[in-house]
Short mmCIF file of C-alpha atoms in Angstrom, two decimals:
data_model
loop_
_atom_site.label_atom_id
_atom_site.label_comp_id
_atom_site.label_asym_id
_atom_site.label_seq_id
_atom_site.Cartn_x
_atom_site.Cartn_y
_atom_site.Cartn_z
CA UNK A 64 141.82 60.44 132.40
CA UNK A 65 139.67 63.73 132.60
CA UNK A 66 137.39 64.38 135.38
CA UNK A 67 135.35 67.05 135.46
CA UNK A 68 132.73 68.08 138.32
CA UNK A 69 130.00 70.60 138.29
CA UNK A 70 128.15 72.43 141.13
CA UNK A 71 125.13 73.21 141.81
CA UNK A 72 123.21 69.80 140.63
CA UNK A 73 120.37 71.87 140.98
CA UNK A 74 119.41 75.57 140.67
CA UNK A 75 116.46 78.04 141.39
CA UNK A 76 116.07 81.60 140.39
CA UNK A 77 113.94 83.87 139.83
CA UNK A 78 113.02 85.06 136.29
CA UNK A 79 115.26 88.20 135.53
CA UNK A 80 118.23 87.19 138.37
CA UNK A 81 121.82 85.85 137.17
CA UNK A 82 122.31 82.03 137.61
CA UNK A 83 126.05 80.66 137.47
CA UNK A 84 127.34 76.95 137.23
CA UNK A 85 130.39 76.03 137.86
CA UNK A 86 132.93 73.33 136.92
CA UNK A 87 136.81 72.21 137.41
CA UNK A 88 138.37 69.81 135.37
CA UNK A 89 141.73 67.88 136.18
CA UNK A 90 143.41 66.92 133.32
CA UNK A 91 145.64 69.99 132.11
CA UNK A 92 145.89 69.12 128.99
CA UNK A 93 142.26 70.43 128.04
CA UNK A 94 142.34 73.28 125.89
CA UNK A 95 138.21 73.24 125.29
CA UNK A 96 135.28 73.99 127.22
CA UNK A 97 132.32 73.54 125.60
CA UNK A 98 128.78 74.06 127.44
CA UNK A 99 125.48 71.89 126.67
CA UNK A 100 121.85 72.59 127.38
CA UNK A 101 119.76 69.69 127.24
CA UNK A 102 115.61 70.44 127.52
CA UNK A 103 113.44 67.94 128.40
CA UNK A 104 113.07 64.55 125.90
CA UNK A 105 115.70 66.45 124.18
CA UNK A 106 119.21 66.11 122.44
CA UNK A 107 122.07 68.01 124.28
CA UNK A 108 122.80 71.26 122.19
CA UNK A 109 125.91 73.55 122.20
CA UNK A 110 124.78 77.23 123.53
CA UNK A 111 129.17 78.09 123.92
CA UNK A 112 132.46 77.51 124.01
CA UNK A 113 136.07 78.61 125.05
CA UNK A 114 138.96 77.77 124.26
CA UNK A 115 142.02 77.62 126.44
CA UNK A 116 143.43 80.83 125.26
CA UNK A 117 140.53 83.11 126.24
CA UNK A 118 139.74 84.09 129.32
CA UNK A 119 135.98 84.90 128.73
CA UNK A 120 133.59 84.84 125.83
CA UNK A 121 129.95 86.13 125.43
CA UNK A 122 127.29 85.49 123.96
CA UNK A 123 124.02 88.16 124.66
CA UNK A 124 122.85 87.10 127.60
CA UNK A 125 125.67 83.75 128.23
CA UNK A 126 129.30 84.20 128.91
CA UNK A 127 131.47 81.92 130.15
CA UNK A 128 134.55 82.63 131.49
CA UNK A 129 137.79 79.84 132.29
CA UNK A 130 140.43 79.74 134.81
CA UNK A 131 143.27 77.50 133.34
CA UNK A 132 145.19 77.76 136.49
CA UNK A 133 142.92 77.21 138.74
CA UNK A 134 141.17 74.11 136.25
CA UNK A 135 137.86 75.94 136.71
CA UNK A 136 135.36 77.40 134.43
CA UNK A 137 132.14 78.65 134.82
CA UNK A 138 128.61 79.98 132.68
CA UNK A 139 126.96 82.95 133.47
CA UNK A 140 123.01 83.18 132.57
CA UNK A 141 121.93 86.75 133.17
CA UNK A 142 118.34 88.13 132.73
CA UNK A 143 117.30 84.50 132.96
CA UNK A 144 114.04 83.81 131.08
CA UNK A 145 111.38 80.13 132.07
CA UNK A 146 112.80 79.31 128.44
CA UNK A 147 116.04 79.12 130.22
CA UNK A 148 114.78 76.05 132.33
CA UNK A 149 117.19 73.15 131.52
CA UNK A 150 119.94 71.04 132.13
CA UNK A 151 123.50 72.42 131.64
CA UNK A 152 126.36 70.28 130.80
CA UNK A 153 130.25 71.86 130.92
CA UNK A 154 132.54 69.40 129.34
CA UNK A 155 136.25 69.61 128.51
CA UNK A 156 138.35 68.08 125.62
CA UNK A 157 141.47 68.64 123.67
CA UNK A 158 140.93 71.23 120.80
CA UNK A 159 140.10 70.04 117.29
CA UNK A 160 136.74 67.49 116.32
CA UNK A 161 138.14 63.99 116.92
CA UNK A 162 139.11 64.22 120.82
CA UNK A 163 137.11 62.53 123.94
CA UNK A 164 134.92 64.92 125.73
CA UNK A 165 134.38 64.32 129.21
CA UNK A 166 131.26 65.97 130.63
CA UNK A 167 129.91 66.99 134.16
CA UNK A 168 127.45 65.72 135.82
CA UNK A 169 124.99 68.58 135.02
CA UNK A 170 122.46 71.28 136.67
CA UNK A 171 119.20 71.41 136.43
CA UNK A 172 118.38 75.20 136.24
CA UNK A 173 115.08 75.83 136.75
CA UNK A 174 113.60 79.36 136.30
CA UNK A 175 110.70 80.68 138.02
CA UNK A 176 107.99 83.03 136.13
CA UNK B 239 126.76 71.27 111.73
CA UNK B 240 126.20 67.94 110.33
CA UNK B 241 122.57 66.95 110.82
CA UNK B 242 122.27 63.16 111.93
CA UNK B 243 119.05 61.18 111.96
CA UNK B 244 119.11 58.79 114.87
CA UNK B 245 116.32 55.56 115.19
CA UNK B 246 114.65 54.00 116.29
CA UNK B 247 113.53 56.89 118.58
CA UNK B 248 112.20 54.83 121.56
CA UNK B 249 111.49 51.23 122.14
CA UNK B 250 110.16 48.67 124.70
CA UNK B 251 112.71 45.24 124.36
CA UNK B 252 112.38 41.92 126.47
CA UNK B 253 115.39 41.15 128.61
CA UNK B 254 117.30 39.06 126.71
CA UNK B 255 117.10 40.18 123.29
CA UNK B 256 118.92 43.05 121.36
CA UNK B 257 118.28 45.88 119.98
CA UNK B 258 119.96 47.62 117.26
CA UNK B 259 120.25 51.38 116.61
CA UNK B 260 121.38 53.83 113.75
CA UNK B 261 123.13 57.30 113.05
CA UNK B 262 123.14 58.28 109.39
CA UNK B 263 124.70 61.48 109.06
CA UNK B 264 124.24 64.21 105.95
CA UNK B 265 127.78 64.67 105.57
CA UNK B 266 131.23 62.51 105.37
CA UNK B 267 132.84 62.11 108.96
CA UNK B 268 135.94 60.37 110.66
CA UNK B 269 134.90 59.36 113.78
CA UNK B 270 131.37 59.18 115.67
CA UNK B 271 131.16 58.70 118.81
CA UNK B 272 128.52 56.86 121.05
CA UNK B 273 127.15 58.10 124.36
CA UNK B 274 124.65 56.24 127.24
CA UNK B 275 122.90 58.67 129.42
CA UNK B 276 121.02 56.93 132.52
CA UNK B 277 117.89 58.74 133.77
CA UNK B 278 118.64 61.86 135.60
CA UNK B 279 122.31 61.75 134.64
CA UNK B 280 124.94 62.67 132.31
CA UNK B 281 126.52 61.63 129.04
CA UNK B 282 128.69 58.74 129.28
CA UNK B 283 131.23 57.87 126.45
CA UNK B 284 130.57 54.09 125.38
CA UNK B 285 132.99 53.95 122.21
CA UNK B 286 134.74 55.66 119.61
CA UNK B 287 133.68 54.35 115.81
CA UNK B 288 136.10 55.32 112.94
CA UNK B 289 135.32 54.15 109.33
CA UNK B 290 137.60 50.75 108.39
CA UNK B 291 138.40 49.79 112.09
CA UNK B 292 137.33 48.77 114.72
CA UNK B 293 135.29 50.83 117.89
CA UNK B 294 137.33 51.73 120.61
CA UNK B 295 135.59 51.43 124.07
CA UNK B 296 135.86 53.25 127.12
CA UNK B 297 136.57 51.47 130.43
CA UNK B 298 133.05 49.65 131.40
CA UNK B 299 132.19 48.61 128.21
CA UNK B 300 132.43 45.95 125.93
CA UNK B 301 132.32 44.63 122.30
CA UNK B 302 130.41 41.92 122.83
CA UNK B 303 127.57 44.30 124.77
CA UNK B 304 127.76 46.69 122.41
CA UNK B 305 129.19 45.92 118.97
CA UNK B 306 129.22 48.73 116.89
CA UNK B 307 129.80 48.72 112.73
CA UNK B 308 131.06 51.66 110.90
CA UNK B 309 130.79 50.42 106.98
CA UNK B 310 131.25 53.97 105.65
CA UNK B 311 132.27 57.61 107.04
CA UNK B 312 128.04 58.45 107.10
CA UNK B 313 126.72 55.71 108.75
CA UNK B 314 127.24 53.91 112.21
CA UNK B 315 125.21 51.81 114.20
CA UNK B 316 125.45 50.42 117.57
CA UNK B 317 124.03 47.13 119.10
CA UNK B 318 123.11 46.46 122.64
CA UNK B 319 123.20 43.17 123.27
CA UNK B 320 121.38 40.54 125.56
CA UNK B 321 120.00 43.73 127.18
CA UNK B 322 118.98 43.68 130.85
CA UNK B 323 117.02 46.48 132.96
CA UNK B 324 119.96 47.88 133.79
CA UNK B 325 120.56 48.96 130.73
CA UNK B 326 117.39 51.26 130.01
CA UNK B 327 118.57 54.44 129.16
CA UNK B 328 119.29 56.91 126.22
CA UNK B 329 121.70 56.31 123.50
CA UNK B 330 122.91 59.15 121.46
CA UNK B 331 125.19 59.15 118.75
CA UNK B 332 127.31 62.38 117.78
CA UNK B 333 129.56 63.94 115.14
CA UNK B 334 132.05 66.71 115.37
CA UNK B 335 130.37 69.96 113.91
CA UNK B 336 131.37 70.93 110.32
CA UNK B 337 134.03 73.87 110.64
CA UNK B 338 133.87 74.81 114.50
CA UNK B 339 134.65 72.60 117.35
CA UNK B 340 132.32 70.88 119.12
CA UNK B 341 129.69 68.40 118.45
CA UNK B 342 125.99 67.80 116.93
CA UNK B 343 124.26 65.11 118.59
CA UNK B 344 121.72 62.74 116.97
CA UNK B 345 118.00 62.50 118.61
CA UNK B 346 118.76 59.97 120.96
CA UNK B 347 117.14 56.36 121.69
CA UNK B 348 115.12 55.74 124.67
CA UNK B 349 115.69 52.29 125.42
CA UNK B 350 113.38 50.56 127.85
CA UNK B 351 114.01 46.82 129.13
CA UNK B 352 111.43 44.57 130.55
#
């Protein structure tokens, strides 16, 4: 089955400064790469996506970008904001609503004022 | 998205007993899914519910632990059974999103056994 790992677990920066997280995945059939942030006492909530025919998508201030070669894919938080201070999931699945998504183990980004 | 109400939203259970919890959803769906997140850790994938048949579980867990019903395609519930500490955590149901890929979760259950 899938397995998909994510670095840092944990993450400090400095309100206005980039952050980036990081994942790789193993099965090569994924084709979807959806990211979660998850506040506090909170459900999980998708902030993007990409699918395995784009490179990199954006979003204001998120992009993500994916490395199907490689199995790697990463999001990119610039002009982070204390609002940003969370935990990210990456996941991967295959394309299309009724397929298993297998996530990381998360990074808690926290973002200091 | 599909907007799913999710309950109860906490509760305190004696080891030993069980505790059922539901997912009605605003909108007709296939399948919903079922997820246990520990504290401080990420979403696993307990079972798969479609309407008319039964769950199908990922490695680790059971029916009898965790029987889940699916009578129709906006309503699912899952049981966990003769709970132990062990298995305080969240629960959170979720739906593929109307349109888009992806998925909506429900507002979770925090489970607490004592």
């Amino acid at each position: 089955g899938e397995n998909v790992e994510q670095h840092p677990s944990t993450l400090s920066v400095q309100e206005g400064d980039s952050a980036v997280i990081k994942c790789t995945y193993s099965d090569s059939a994924s084709n979807y790469f959806p990211w979660y942030k998850q506040e506090l006492g909170k459900r999980p909530q998708l902030i993007i996506d990409i699918r395995s025919n784009v490179g990199e998508k954006k979003d204001q201030r998120i992009a993500v970008t994916l490395n199907k070669t490689a199995k790697h894919f990463s999001l990119h938080i610039t002009e982070t904001q204390p609002e940003d201070s969370a935990v990210y999931f990456c996941a991967a699945s295959g394309e299309g609503g009724y397929q298993k998504v297998t996530f990381g183990t998360g990074t808690k980004l926290q973002v200091i004022p | 998205s599909a907007v799913i109400s999710q309950k109860p939203s906490r509760d305190i259970c004696q080891r030993g007993t069980s505790l059922t919890i539901q997912c009605q959803v605003d909108s007709q769906v296939t399948m919903m899914f079922w997820y246990r997140q520990q504290p401080g850790q990420s979403l696993t994938l307990i079972a798969t519910a479609n309407q008319g048949s039964e769950a199908t579980y990922e490695s680790g867990f059971v029916i009898d632990k965790f029987p889940i019903s699916r009578p129709n395609l906006t309503f699912s519930t899952l049981t966990v059974s003769n709970m132990s500490p062990e298995d305080s955590s969240i629960y959170l149901c979720s739906v593929p999103r109307q349109g888009p890929d992806g998925y909506t979760f429900g507002s979770g259950t925090r489970l607490t056994v004592v």
